[in-house]
């Protein structure tokens, strides 16, 4: 059935585009940018249109932008040059007068920024994920100590290897062994949550220490990093980033996405009232299903809504 649909789409789509171009005087990209508000729907529409284009110049443009982002060369210093180059190519290929369609130029440029910013973010996140925690790296060690100081500001860590680490949810006396799955990404997410959302992080940590519904804060946090990474990699997180980012998506935005997931997971966990930690896998699966369902809403925006509750 899928192959039949692909066959029909391959031959019918160009005819539909040609007909609409003749009747509206606008190309597909213009119709998307003019017909949808800025956000997930518009950006995904532009992304789909560019990826399905059979025009050789558009294909070259897409491949060029992919290469730039895969090598992390899409930076603040050259962002304007890249966006203007991509826009000029489309204006030329589609024969669009920029003086007449100034709004299209602005809208299309913002879409390109988000589409390839997201792709570059995946590369950046993967680099951190595959960077192993190194106890001989002073920067890694500094971040680990900062995590402790932010979560336990009133308690002095007696030594680098200590049972105290278990108080914030690590499995053993040395946290470095717990970062194997998500590498440095797991640590940086936890640290961002503890530094940028001190209140919510403290709130979640207190729940993790509950005598009946408690869980290992750091271990669960690293597990949520895995969830965030999967959602980013498979494209489901595009709804969040395309609706939230006002500039080039970067690691800061990913950390914020992670913080939302961790905070909401804690709320969901408490609402489920688990009998013991053995229910973690089932509850995590249900939570991820809920998040994926929420991301199907093209207009959805996720924010941490702090509520004070007692359990």
CSV table of C-alpha atoms in Angstrom, one decimal:
chain,number,residue,atom,x,y,z
A,1,UNK,CA,0.0,0.0,0.0
A,2,UNK,CA,2.8,2.4,0.9
A,3,UNK,CA,4.7,1.7,-2.3
A,4,UNK,CA,1.5,2.4,-4.3
A,5,UNK,CA,1.0,5.7,-2.5
A,6,UNK,CA,4.7,6.7,-3.1
A,7,UNK,CA,4.3,5.8,-6.8
A,8,UNK,CA,1.1,8.0,-7.1
A,9,UNK,CA,2.7,10.8,-5.1
A,10,UNK,CA,5.8,10.8,-7.3
A,11,UNK,CA,3.8,11.4,-10.5
A,12,UNK,CA,0.8,13.4,-9.2
A,13,UNK,CA,2.6,15.8,-6.9
A,14,UNK,CA,4.4,17.7,-9.7
A,15,UNK,CA,1.1,18.1,-11.5
A,16,UNK,CA,-0.6,19.5,-8.5
A,17,UNK,CA,2.2,21.9,-7.9
A,18,UNK,CA,2.1,23.1,-11.5
A,19,UNK,CA,-1.6,23.6,-11.4
A,20,UNK,CA,-1.5,25.6,-8.1
A,21,UNK,CA,1.4,27.7,-9.4
A,22,UNK,CA,-0.6,28.6,-12.5
A,23,UNK,CA,-3.8,29.4,-10.6
A,24,UNK,CA,-2.3,31.2,-7.6
A,25,UNK,CA,0.9,32.7,-9.1
A,26,UNK,CA,2.8,31.4,-6.1
A,27,UNK,CA,5.3,28.5,-5.8
A,28,UNK,CA,4.8,25.8,-3.1
A,29,UNK,CA,7.3,27.5,-0.8
A,30,UNK,CA,5.4,30.8,-1.1
A,31,UNK,CA,2.1,29.2,-0.4
A,32,UNK,CA,3.5,27.5,2.7
A,33,UNK,CA,5.1,30.7,4.1
A,34,UNK,CA,2.1,32.9,3.4
A,35,UNK,CA,-0.5,30.3,4.4
A,36,UNK,CA,0.9,29.3,7.8
A,37,UNK,CA,2.0,31.2,10.9
A,38,UNK,CA,5.6,30.8,11.9
A,39,UNK,CA,6.1,27.6,13.8
A,40,UNK,CA,6.1,23.9,13.4
A,41,UNK,CA,3.5,23.7,10.6
A,42,UNK,CA,5.2,26.2,8.4
A,43,UNK,CA,8.8,25.0,9.0
A,44,UNK,CA,7.9,21.3,8.5
A,45,UNK,CA,6.1,22.3,5.3
A,46,UNK,CA,9.1,24.1,3.9
A,47,UNK,CA,11.4,21.3,5.0
A,48,UNK,CA,9.3,18.7,3.3
A,49,UNK,CA,9.0,20.8,0.1
A,50,UNK,CA,12.8,21.3,-0.1
A,51,UNK,CA,13.6,17.6,0.5
A,52,UNK,CA,11.1,16.4,-2.1
A,53,UNK,CA,12.2,18.9,-4.7
A,54,UNK,CA,13.5,17.4,-8.0
A,55,UNK,CA,15.1,20.7,-9.1
A,56,UNK,CA,18.9,20.1,-9.4
A,57,UNK,CA,19.8,23.5,-7.9
A,58,UNK,CA,17.5,22.9,-4.9
A,59,UNK,CA,19.0,19.4,-4.4
A,60,UNK,CA,22.5,20.9,-4.4
A,61,UNK,CA,21.4,23.6,-1.9
A,62,UNK,CA,20.0,21.0,0.5
A,63,UNK,CA,23.1,18.8,0.2
A,64,UNK,CA,25.3,21.9,0.8
A,65,UNK,CA,23.4,22.9,3.9
A,66,UNK,CA,23.4,19.3,5.2
A,67,UNK,CA,27.2,19.2,4.8
A,68,UNK,CA,27.6,22.6,6.6
A,69,UNK,CA,25.6,21.4,9.6
A,70,UNK,CA,27.0,17.9,9.8
A,71,UNK,CA,30.4,19.5,10.2
A,72,UNK,CA,29.1,22.1,12.6
A,73,UNK,CA,30.0,25.1,10.5
A,74,UNK,CA,26.6,26.9,10.9
A,75,UNK,CA,27.7,29.5,13.4
A,76,UNK,CA,26.6,32.9,14.6
A,77,UNK,CA,29.5,34.5,12.6
A,78,UNK,CA,28.4,33.0,9.2
A,79,UNK,CA,24.7,32.5,9.9
A,80,UNK,CA,23.6,35.6,7.9
A,81,UNK,CA,25.8,34.6,4.9
A,82,UNK,CA,24.4,31.1,4.8
A,83,UNK,CA,20.8,32.2,5.1
A,84,UNK,CA,21.1,34.9,2.5
A,85,UNK,CA,22.9,32.4,0.1
A,86,UNK,CA,20.1,29.8,0.5
A,87,UNK,CA,17.4,32.5,0.0
A,88,UNK,CA,19.0,33.9,-3.1
A,89,UNK,CA,19.2,30.4,-4.6
A,90,UNK,CA,15.5,29.8,-4.0
A,91,UNK,CA,14.5,33.3,-5.3
A,92,UNK,CA,16.4,32.6,-8.5
A,93,UNK,CA,15.2,29.1,-9.1
A,94,UNK,CA,11.6,29.9,-8.3
A,95,UNK,CA,11.8,33.3,-10.1
A,96,UNK,CA,10.5,35.2,-7.1
A,97,UNK,CA,10.9,39.0,-7.0
A,98,UNK,CA,12.3,39.8,-3.5
A,99,UNK,CA,11.1,43.4,-3.8
A,100,UNK,CA,7.5,42.2,-4.2
A,101,UNK,CA,7.8,39.3,-1.9
A,102,UNK,CA,9.8,40.7,1.0
A,103,UNK,CA,7.8,38.9,3.6
A,104,UNK,CA,8.5,35.6,1.9
A,105,UNK,CA,12.3,36.3,2.1
A,106,UNK,CA,12.0,36.9,5.8
A,107,UNK,CA,9.8,33.9,6.5
A,108,UNK,CA,11.8,31.5,4.3
A,109,UNK,CA,15.1,32.6,5.9
A,110,UNK,CA,13.7,31.8,9.4
A,111,UNK,CA,12.6,28.4,8.3
A,112,UNK,CA,16.0,27.6,6.9
A,113,UNK,CA,17.6,28.7,10.2
A,114,UNK,CA,15.4,26.4,12.2
A,115,UNK,CA,15.6,23.4,9.8
A,116,UNK,CA,19.4,23.3,9.6
A,117,UNK,CA,19.9,24.6,13.1
A,118,UNK,CA,18.0,21.5,14.3
A,119,UNK,CA,20.2,19.2,12.1
A,120,UNK,CA,23.4,20.8,13.5
A,121,UNK,CA,22.0,20.4,17.0
A,122,UNK,CA,21.7,16.7,16.5
A,123,UNK,CA,25.4,16.6,15.6
A,124,UNK,CA,26.3,18.7,18.6
A,125,UNK,CA,24.3,16.5,21.0
A,126,UNK,CA,25.7,13.3,19.5
A,127,UNK,CA,29.3,14.6,20.0
A,128,UNK,CA,28.6,15.2,23.7
A,129,UNK,CA,26.8,11.8,24.0
A,130,UNK,CA,29.8,10.0,22.6
A,131,UNK,CA,32.3,11.9,24.7
A,132,UNK,CA,33.1,9.7,27.7
A,133,UNK,CA,33.4,11.1,31.2
A,134,UNK,CA,37.1,11.4,32.0
A,135,UNK,CA,38.1,11.6,35.6
A,136,UNK,CA,41.5,13.0,34.5
A,137,UNK,CA,39.8,15.9,32.6
A,138,UNK,CA,39.7,18.9,35.0
A,139,UNK,CA,36.7,20.4,33.2
A,140,UNK,CA,34.7,17.2,33.6
A,141,UNK,CA,35.6,17.0,37.2
A,142,UNK,CA,34.7,20.7,37.8
A,143,UNK,CA,31.2,20.1,36.3
A,144,UNK,CA,30.7,17.1,38.5
A,145,UNK,CA,31.5,19.1,41.6
A,146,UNK,CA,29.3,22.0,40.5
A,147,UNK,CA,26.4,19.5,40.2
A,148,UNK,CA,26.9,18.6,43.8
A,149,UNK,CA,27.2,22.2,45.0
A,150,UNK,CA,24.0,23.2,43.2
A,151,UNK,CA,22.0,20.3,44.5
A,152,UNK,CA,23.5,20.1,48.0
A,153,UNK,CA,24.6,23.7,48.7
A,154,UNK,CA,24.6,23.3,52.4
A,155,UNK,CA,26.5,20.0,52.6
A,156,UNK,CA,30.2,19.7,52.0
A,157,UNK,CA,31.4,16.8,49.9
A,158,UNK,CA,33.9,15.0,52.0
A,159,UNK,CA,35.9,13.3,49.2
A,160,UNK,CA,35.8,12.7,45.4
A,161,UNK,CA,34.8,9.1,45.9
A,162,UNK,CA,32.1,9.0,48.6
A,163,UNK,CA,28.8,7.4,49.5
A,164,UNK,CA,27.4,10.9,49.5
A,165,UNK,CA,27.0,10.8,45.8
A,166,UNK,CA,24.2,8.3,46.4
A,167,UNK,CA,22.2,11.1,48.1
A,168,UNK,CA,21.7,12.7,44.7
A,169,UNK,CA,20.9,9.5,43.0
A,170,UNK,CA,24.1,8.0,41.7
A,171,UNK,CA,24.5,4.2,42.1
A,172,UNK,CA,27.8,4.0,43.8
A,173,UNK,CA,30.6,5.9,45.4
A,174,UNK,CA,32.0,7.2,42.1
A,175,UNK,CA,29.6,8.9,39.7
A,176,UNK,CA,31.8,8.5,36.6
A,177,UNK,CA,30.6,4.9,36.0
A,178,UNK,CA,27.0,6.1,35.6
A,179,UNK,CA,27.7,8.3,32.6
A,180,UNK,CA,28.7,5.4,30.3
A,181,UNK,CA,25.4,5.3,28.4
A,182,UNK,CA,25.0,9.0,27.7
A,183,UNK,CA,28.5,10.3,28.2
A,184,UNK,CA,29.1,13.9,29.0
A,185,UNK,CA,25.7,14.8,27.7
A,186,UNK,CA,24.1,13.2,30.8
A,187,UNK,CA,26.2,15.3,33.1
A,188,UNK,CA,25.7,18.5,31.3
A,189,UNK,CA,21.9,18.0,31.3
A,190,UNK,CA,21.8,17.4,35.0
A,191,UNK,CA,24.1,20.4,35.7
A,192,UNK,CA,22.0,22.7,33.5
A,193,UNK,CA,18.8,21.6,35.4
A,194,UNK,CA,20.5,22.2,38.7
A,195,UNK,CA,21.9,25.6,37.7
A,196,UNK,CA,19.2,27.1,35.6
A,197,UNK,CA,16.1,25.7,37.3
A,198,UNK,CA,17.3,25.6,40.9
A,199,UNK,CA,13.8,25.6,42.4
A,200,UNK,CA,12.3,22.9,40.2
A,201,UNK,CA,15.5,20.8,40.5
A,202,UNK,CA,15.4,21.0,44.3
A,203,UNK,CA,11.7,20.1,44.1
A,204,UNK,CA,12.4,17.0,42.0
A,205,UNK,CA,15.3,16.0,44.2
A,206,UNK,CA,13.1,16.2,47.3
A,207,UNK,CA,10.6,13.9,45.6
A,208,UNK,CA,13.3,11.4,44.7
A,209,UNK,CA,14.1,11.1,48.4
A,210,UNK,CA,10.5,10.3,49.3
A,211,UNK,CA,10.3,7.1,51.6
A,212,UNK,CA,7.6,5.5,49.4
A,213,UNK,CA,7.9,7.0,45.9
A,214,UNK,CA,11.6,7.8,45.9
A,215,UNK,CA,14.0,7.0,43.0
A,216,UNK,CA,17.6,7.6,42.1
A,217,UNK,CA,17.6,11.3,41.0
A,218,UNK,CA,20.8,11.2,38.9
A,219,UNK,CA,20.2,7.8,37.3
A,220,UNK,CA,16.7,8.7,36.3
A,221,UNK,CA,18.0,12.1,35.0
A,222,UNK,CA,20.5,10.3,32.8
A,223,UNK,CA,17.7,8.0,31.6
A,224,UNK,CA,15.6,11.1,30.7
A,225,UNK,CA,18.7,12.3,28.7
A,226,UNK,CA,18.4,9.1,26.7
A,227,UNK,CA,14.7,9.9,26.0
A,228,UNK,CA,15.4,13.4,25.0
A,229,UNK,CA,18.2,12.2,22.6
A,230,UNK,CA,15.9,9.7,21.0
A,231,UNK,CA,13.1,12.2,20.5
A,232,UNK,CA,15.7,14.6,18.9
A,233,UNK,CA,17.2,11.9,16.7
A,234,UNK,CA,13.9,10.5,15.3
A,235,UNK,CA,12.5,14.0,14.6
A,236,UNK,CA,9.6,14.0,17.0
A,237,UNK,CA,11.2,16.8,19.0
A,238,UNK,CA,11.0,19.1,15.9
A,239,UNK,CA,7.5,20.3,17.1
A,240,UNK,CA,9.1,21.6,20.3
A,241,UNK,CA,12.1,23.2,18.8
A,242,UNK,CA,10.3,24.7,15.8
A,243,UNK,CA,7.6,26.2,18.0
A,244,UNK,CA,10.0,27.4,20.8
A,245,UNK,CA,13.3,28.6,19.2
A,246,UNK,CA,13.5,32.2,18.3
A,247,UNK,CA,17.0,31.9,16.9
A,248,UNK,CA,19.4,29.3,15.7
A,249,UNK,CA,18.7,26.1,17.8
A,250,UNK,CA,21.7,25.2,20.0
A,251,UNK,CA,22.6,23.0,22.9
A,252,UNK,CA,21.0,25.5,25.4
A,253,UNK,CA,17.6,24.7,23.8
A,254,UNK,CA,18.2,21.0,24.1
A,255,UNK,CA,19.0,21.4,27.8
A,256,UNK,CA,15.8,23.3,28.2
A,257,UNK,CA,13.9,20.5,26.5
A,258,UNK,CA,15.5,18.0,28.8
A,259,UNK,CA,14.6,20.0,31.9
A,260,UNK,CA,11.0,20.0,30.8
A,261,UNK,CA,11.0,16.2,30.4
A,262,UNK,CA,12.6,15.6,33.7
A,263,UNK,CA,10.3,17.9,35.6
A,264,UNK,CA,7.2,16.4,34.0
A,265,UNK,CA,8.4,12.9,34.5
A,266,UNK,CA,8.8,13.5,38.2
A,267,UNK,CA,5.2,14.8,38.3
A,268,UNK,CA,3.9,11.8,36.3
A,269,UNK,CA,5.8,9.4,38.6
A,270,UNK,CA,4.3,10.8,41.7
A,271,UNK,CA,0.8,10.8,40.1
A,272,UNK,CA,1.3,7.1,39.3
A,273,UNK,CA,2.0,6.3,43.0
A,274,UNK,CA,4.3,3.4,42.2
A,275,UNK,CA,4.6,0.5,44.7
A,276,UNK,CA,8.4,0.4,44.2
A,277,UNK,CA,11.2,1.2,41.7
A,278,UNK,CA,10.5,-2.0,39.8
A,279,UNK,CA,7.6,-0.1,38.1
A,280,UNK,CA,10.0,2.4,36.6
A,281,UNK,CA,10.2,0.8,33.1
A,282,UNK,CA,6.5,0.7,32.6
A,283,UNK,CA,5.9,4.2,33.9
A,284,UNK,CA,8.7,5.6,31.8
A,285,UNK,CA,7.2,3.9,28.7
A,286,UNK,CA,3.8,5.4,29.4
A,287,UNK,CA,5.4,8.8,30.0
A,288,UNK,CA,7.3,8.7,26.7
A,289,UNK,CA,4.1,7.7,24.9
A,290,UNK,CA,2.3,10.7,26.4
A,291,UNK,CA,5.2,13.0,25.3
A,292,UNK,CA,5.1,11.6,21.8
A,293,UNK,CA,1.4,12.2,21.7
A,294,UNK,CA,1.8,15.7,22.8
A,295,UNK,CA,4.4,16.4,20.2
A,296,UNK,CA,1.8,15.4,17.5
A,297,UNK,CA,0.1,18.7,18.3
A,298,UNK,CA,1.7,21.0,15.7
A,299,UNK,CA,1.1,24.0,17.8
A,300,UNK,CA,2.2,22.6,21.1
A,301,UNK,CA,4.7,24.5,23.3
A,302,UNK,CA,6.3,22.9,26.3
A,303,UNK,CA,7.2,24.9,29.4
A,304,UNK,CA,8.1,24.1,33.0
A,305,UNK,CA,5.1,25.1,35.1
A,306,UNK,CA,6.3,25.0,38.7
A,307,UNK,CA,3.7,23.9,41.2
A,308,UNK,CA,4.4,23.4,44.9
A,309,UNK,CA,3.0,20.1,46.1
A,310,UNK,CA,3.6,17.7,48.9
A,311,UNK,CA,3.7,13.9,48.7
